Coordinates of C-alpha atoms and ligand atoms in Angstrom, one line a residue:
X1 CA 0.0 0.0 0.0
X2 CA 1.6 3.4 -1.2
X3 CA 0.2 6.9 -0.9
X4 CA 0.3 8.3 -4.0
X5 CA 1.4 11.6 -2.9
X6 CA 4.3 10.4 -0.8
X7 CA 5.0 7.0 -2.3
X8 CA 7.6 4.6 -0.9
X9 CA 9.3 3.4 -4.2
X10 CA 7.6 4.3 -7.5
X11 CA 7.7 3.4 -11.4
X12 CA 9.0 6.3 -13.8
X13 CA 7.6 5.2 -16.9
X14 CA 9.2 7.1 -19.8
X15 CA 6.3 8.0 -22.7
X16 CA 9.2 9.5 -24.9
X17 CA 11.2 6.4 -25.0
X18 CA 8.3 4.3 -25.3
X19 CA 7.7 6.5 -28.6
X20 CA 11.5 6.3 -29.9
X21 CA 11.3 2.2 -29.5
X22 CA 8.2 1.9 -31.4
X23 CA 9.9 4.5 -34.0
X24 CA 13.0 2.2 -34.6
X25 CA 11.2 -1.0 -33.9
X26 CA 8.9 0.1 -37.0
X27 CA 12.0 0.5 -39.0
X28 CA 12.8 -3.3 -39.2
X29 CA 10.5 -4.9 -40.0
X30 CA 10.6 -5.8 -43.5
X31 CA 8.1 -4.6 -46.3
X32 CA 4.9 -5.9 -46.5
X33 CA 5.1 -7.4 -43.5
X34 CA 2.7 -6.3 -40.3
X35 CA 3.7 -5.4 -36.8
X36 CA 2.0 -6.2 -33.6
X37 CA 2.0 -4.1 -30.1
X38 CA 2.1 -6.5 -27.1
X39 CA 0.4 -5.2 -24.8
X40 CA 0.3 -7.8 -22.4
X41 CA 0.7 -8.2 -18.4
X42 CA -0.6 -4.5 -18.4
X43 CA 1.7 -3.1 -21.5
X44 CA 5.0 -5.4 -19.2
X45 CA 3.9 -2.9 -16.1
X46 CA 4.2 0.1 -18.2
X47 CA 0.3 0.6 -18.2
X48 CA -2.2 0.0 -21.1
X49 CA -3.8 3.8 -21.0
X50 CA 0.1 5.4 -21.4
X51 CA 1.1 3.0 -24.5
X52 CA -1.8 2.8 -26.3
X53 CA -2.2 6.2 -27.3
X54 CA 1.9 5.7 -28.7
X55 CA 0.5 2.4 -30.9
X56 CA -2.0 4.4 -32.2
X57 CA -0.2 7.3 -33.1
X58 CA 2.2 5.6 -35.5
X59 CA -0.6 3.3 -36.9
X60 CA 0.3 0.4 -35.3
X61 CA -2.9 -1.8 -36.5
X62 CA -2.7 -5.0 -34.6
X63 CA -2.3 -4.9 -30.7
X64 CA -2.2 -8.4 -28.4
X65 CA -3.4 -9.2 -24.6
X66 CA -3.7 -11.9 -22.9
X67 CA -6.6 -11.0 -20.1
X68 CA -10.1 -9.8 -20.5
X69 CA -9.3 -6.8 -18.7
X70 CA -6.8 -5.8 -20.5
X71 CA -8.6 -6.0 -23.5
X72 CA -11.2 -3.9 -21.9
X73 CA -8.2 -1.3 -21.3
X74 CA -7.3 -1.3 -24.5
X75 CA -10.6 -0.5 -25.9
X76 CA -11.3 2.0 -23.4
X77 CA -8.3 3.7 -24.4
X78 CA -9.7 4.5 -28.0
X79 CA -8.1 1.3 -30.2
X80 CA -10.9 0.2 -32.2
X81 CA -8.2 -2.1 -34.5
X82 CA -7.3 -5.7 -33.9
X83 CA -7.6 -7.0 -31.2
X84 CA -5.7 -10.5 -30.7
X85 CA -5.4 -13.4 -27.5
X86 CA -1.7 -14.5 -27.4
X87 CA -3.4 -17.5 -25.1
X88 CA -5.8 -20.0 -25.0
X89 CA -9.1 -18.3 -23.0
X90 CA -11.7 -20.5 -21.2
X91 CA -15.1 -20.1 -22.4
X92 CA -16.3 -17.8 -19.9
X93 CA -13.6 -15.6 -20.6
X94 CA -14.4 -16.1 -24.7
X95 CA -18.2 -15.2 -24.3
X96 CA -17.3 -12.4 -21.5
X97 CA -14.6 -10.6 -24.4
X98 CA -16.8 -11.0 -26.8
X99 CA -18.0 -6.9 -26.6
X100 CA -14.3 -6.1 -27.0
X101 CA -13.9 -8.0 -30.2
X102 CA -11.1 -10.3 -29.1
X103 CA -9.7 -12.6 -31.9
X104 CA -9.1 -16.0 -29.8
X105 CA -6.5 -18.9 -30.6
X106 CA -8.7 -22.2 -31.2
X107 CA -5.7 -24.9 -30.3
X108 CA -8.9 -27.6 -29.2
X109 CA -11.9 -28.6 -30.0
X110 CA -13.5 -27.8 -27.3
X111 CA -12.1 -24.3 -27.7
X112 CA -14.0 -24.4 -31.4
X113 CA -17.0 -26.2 -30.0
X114 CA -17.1 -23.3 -27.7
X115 CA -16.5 -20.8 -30.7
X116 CA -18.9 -22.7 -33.0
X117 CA -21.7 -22.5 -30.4
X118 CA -21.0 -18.6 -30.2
X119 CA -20.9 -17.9 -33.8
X120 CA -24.5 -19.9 -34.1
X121 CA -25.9 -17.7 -31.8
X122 CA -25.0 -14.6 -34.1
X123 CA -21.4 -13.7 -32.6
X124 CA -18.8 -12.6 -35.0
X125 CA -15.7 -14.5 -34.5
X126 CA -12.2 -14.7 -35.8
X127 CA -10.0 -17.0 -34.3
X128 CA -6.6 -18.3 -34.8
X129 CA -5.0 -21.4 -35.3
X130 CA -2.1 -21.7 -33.0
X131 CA 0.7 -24.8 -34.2
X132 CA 2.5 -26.0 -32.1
X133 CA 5.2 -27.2 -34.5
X134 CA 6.9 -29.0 -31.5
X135 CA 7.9 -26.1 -29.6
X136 CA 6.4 -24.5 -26.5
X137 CA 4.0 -27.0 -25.9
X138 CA 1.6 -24.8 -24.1
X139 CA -1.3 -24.5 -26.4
X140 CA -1.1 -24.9 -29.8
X141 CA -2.4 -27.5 -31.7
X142 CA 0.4 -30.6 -32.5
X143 CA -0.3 -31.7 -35.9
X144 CA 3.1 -34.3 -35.9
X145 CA 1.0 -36.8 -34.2
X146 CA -2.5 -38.6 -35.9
X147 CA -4.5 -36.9 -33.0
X148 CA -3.3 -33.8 -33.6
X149 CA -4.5 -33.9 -36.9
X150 CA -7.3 -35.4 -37.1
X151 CA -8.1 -33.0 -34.2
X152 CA -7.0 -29.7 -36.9
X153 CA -9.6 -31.3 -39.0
X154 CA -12.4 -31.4 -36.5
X155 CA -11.5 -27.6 -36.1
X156 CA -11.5 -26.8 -39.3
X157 CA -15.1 -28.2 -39.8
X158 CA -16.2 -26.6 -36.5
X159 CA -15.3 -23.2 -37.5
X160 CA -14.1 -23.1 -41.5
X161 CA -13.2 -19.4 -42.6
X162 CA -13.8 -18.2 -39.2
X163 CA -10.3 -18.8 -38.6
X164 CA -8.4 -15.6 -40.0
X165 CA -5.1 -16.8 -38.9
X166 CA -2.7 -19.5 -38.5
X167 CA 0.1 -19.0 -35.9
X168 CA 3.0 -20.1 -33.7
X169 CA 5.2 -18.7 -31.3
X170 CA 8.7 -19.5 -31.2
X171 CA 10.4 -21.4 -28.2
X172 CA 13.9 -20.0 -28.6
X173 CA 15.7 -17.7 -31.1
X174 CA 19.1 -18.9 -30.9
X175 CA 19.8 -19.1 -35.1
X176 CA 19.9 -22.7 -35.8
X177 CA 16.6 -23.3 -33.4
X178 CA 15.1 -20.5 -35.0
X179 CA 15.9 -22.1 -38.6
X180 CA 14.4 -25.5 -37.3
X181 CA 11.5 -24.2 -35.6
X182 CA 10.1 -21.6 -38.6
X183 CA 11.0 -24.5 -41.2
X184 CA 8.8 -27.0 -39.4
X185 CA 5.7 -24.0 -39.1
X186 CA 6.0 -23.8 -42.8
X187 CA 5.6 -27.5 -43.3
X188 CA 2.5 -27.3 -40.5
X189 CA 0.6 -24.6 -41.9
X190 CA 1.1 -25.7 -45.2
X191 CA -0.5 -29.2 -44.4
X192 CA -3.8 -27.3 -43.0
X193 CA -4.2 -25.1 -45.9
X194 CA -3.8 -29.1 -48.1
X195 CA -7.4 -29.9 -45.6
X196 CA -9.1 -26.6 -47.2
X197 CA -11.0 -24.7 -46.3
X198 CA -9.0 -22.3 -45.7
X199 CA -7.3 -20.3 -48.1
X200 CA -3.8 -18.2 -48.1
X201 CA -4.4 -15.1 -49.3
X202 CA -7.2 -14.6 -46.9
X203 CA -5.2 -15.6 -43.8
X204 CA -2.9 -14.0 -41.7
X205 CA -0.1 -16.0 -41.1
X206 CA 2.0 -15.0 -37.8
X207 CA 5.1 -15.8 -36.0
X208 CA 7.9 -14.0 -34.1
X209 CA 8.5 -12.1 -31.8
X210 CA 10.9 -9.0 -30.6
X211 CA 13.9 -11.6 -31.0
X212 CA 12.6 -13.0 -34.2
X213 CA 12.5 -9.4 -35.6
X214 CA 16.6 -8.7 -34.8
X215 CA 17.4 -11.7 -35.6
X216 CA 19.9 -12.2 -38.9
X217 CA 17.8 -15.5 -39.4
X218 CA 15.5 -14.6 -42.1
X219 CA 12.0 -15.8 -41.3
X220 CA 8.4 -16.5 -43.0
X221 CA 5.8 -14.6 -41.4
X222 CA 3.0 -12.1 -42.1
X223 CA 3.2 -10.1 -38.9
X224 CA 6.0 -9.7 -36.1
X225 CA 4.2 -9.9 -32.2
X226 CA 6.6 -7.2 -30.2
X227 CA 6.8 -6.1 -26.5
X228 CA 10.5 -6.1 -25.4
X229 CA 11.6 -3.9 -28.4
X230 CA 8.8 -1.3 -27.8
X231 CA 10.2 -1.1 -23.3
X232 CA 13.9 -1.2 -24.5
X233 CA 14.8 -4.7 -23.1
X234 CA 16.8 -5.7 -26.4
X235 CA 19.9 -4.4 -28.5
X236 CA 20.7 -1.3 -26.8
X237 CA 23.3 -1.1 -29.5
X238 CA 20.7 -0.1 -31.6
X239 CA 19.7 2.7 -29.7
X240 CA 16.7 1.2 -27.9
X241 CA 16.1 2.7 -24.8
X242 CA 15.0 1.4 -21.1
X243 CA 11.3 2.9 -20.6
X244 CA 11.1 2.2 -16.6
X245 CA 12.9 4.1 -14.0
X246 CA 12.2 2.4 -10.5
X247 CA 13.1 4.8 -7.7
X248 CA 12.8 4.9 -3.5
X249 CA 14.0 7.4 -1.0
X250 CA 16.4 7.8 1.7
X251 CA 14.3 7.3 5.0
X252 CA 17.4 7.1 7.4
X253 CA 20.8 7.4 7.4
X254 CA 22.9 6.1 10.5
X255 CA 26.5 4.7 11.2
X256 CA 27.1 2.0 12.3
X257 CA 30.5 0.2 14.0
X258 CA 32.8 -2.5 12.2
X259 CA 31.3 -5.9 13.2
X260 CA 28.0 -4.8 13.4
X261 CA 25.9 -7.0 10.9
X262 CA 22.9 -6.4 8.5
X263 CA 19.8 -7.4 7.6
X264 CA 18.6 -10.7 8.4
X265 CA 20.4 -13.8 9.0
X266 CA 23.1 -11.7 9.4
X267 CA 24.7 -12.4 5.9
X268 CA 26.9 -9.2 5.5
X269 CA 29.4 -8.1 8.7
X270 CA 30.7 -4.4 8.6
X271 CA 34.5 -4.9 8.2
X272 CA 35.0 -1.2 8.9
X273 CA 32.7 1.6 10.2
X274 CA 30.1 2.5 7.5
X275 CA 27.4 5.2 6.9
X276 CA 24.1 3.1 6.0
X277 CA 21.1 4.5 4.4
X278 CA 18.0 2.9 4.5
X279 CA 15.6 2.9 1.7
X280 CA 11.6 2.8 1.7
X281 CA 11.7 -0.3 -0.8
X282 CA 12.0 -4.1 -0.3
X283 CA 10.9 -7.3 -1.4
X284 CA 7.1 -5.9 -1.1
X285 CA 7.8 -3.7 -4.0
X286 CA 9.4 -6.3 -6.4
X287 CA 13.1 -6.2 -4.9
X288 CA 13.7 -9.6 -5.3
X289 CA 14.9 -11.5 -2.0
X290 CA 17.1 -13.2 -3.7
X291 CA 19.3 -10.0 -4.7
X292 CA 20.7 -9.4 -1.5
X293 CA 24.5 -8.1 -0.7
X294 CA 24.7 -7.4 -4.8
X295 CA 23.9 -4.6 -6.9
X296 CA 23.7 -0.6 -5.9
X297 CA 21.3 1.6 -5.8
X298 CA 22.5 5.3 -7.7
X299 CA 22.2 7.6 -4.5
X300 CA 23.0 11.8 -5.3
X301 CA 24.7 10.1 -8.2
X302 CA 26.5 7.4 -6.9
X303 CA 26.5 3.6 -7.0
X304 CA 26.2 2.9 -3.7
X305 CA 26.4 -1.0 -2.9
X306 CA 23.2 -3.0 -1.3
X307 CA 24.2 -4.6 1.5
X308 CA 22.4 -7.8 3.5
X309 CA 19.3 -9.3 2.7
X310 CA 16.6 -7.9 1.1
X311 CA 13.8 -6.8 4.3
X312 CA 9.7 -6.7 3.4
X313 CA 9.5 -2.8 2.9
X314 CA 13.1 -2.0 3.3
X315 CA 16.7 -1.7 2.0
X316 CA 20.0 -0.9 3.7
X317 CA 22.8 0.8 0.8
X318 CA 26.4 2.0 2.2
X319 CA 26.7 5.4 1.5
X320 CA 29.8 5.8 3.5
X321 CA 32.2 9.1 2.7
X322 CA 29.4 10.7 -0.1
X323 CA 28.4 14.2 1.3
X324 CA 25.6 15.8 1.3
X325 CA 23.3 12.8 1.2
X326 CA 19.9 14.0 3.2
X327 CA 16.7 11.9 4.8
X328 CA 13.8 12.1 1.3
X329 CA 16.7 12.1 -1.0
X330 CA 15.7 10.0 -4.0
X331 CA 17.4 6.5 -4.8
X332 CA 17.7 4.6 -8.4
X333 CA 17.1 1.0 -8.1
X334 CA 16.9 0.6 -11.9
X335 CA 17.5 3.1 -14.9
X336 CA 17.3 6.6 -14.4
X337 CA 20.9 8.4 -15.3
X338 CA 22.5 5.6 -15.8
X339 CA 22.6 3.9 -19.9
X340 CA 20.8 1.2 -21.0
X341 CA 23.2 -1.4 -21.6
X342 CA 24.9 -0.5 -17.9
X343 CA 21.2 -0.9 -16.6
X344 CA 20.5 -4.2 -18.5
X345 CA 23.4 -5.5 -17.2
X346 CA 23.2 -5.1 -13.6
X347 CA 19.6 -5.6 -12.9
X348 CA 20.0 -9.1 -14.5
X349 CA 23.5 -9.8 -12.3
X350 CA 21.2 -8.4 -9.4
X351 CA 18.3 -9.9 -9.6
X352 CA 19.3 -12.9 -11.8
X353 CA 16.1 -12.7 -14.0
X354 CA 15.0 -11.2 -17.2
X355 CA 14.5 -7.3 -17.2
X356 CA 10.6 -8.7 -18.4
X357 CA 10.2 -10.3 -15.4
X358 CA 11.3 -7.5 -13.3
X359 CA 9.4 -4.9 -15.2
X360 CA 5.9 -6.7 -15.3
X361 CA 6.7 -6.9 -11.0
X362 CA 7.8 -4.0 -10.5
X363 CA 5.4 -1.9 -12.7
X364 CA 2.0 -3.9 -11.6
X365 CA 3.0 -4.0 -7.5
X366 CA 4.3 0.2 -7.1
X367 CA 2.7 3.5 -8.2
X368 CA 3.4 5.1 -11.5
X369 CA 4.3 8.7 -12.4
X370 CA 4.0 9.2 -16.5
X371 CA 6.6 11.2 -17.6
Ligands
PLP1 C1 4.9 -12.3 -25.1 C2 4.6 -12.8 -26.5 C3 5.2 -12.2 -27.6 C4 6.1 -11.0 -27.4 O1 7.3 -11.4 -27.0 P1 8.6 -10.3 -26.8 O2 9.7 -11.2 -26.7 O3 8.3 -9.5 -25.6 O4 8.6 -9.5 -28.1 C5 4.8 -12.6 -28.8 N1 4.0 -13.7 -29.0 C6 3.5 -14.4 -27.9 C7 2.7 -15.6 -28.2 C8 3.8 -14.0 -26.7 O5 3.3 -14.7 -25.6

């Protein structure tokens, strides 16, 4: 629980960078070729209402969620484009999305039972066929095995040119894989357009993602699905930028005598007299627990190092010999003044995830200020 006013740790969320990622994100993908806004996990903490008025602005004409609500936040934020599921929904969730105009992946029957049922009862519906192609394994249809086909065949009859679009998502990008992986699609899309009765030109046919997109590995697809690029997790060499500052504030500043210890469990011991500040931020706000005695925090412009474990609402960083450090100063957990790459680089040696992990906990659990 934060007051707004006065929060304890906040999200900066950077609109201009947001717009410059898009801008050169844009810029690679190849001609002809469509480009779709991830918007998922609440725009990867960034919120829906600040991107969405950047998609739309550079004509950005496909957008993808994975809940109903935030499709309803896209909607309410003007997008009346399309709309797509990058999951498989239940069918409550399917009937309940149907006033927002969701395009849903039908990977089962069931799924195009449930569909089928819907479109009889006068719904329009456009749903995609997610392949597996032997890669995530999550929920797209498997057509290597006689089951899976014979159950792409039963969805085909279910819902015939109600399916608008075949699709996959890639499991790993690394070249080879990435070779392998868009070579078997091909072959799997190609042997449901041999059932009819569906026909190519009027389908979309989609795979890749942000990886796919900078990739040198040259790859079949109708439209590119991209979060990381647009929040500047990827190829900071190319001038993509980091979109979210997270930031806290000095609460108290105290010194403290060598072989004094801190934190729980007592996992760092003061070999010297240090000045410790402690920050409003902890584990609560997304500072993972495991990230203790590593990483700094940029206090009046310095790294200053985190020291013991991570506490529930709190954060001890040494601050000894830097002057004119005062109690409401602010404190840098993650971006700010520092570049991307440097940022990249330490929040994953500090926290030992992906910045997408961090940015979808940090963004969703602490207040935002839109800059
Ligand atoms: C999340 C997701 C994407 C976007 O991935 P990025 O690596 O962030 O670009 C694309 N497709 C699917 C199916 C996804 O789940």
């Amino acid at each position: 629980m934060t007051d707004p006013a006065i929060p304890d740790a906040w999200c900066e969320v950077h609109r201009d960078r947001i717009d410059a990622n898009i801008r050169i994100a844009l810029g690679l993908v190849p001609k002809g070729r469509r480009f779709c806004a991830v918007l998922k996990a609440d725009a990867y903490g960034h919120g829906i209402a600040t991107v969405v008025p950047l998609v739309r602005a550079h004509g950005i004409d496909c957008i993808a969620i994975t809940s109903n609500a935030e499709a309803r936040a896209v909607r309410a934020a003007g997008y009346g484009g399309q709309l797509i599921r990058l999951r498989a929904a239940t069918p409550i969730e399917t009937r309940a999305a149907l006033p927002d105009r969701v395009e849903e992946q039908v990977g089962t029957v069931e799924a195009a039972d449930n569909l089928a049922t819907l479109k009889a009862s006068g719904a329009p519906v456009r749903a995609h066929l997610p392949l597996n192609a032997m890669g995530m394994s999550r929920d797209g249809l498997e057509i290597e095995t006689e089951d899976g086909r014979a159950a792409c065949r039963a969805i085909l009859d279910r819902l015939g040119d109600s399916i608008t679009a075949i699709c996959t998502h890639f499991p790993s990008n690394v070249p080879d894989q990435l070779r392998a992986s868009a070579t078997r699609f091909q072959q799997h899309a190609d042997w449901v357009l041999n059932q009819g009765p569906l026909i190519r030109e009027n389908l979309l046919i989609h795979a890749g993602s942000s990886l796919t997109l900078v990739s040198d590995e040259p790859v079949e697809t109708d439209m590119y699905r991209c979060g990381a690029l647009l929040y500047g997790i990827l190829k900071p060499d190319w001038r993509f930028q980091t979109t979210m500052t997270l930031k806290t504030r000095v609460v108290s500043i105290g010194d403290y005598p060598a072989g004094a210890t801190v934190g729980y469990d007592r996992t760092f011991v003061l070999d010297s007299p240090r000045r410790l500040a402690c920050l409003s931020i902890g584990y609560a706000n997304g500072i993972r627990r495991a990230g203790h005695n590593c990483g700094t925090a940029l206090i009046g412009g310095h790294e200053s190092p985190i020291l013991g474990r991570i506490s529930m609402n709190t954060t001890v960083a040494d601050v000894t010999g830097l002057d004119g450090i005062s109690i409401g100063d602010p404190a840098v957990i993650f971006g700010g003044p520092r570049d991307t790459a440097t940022s990249l680089e330490q929040a994953e040696a500090q926290f030992g995830t992906i910045i997408a992990d961090l940015y979808t906990d940090w963004g969703q659990r602490n207040h935002r200020i839109i800059r």
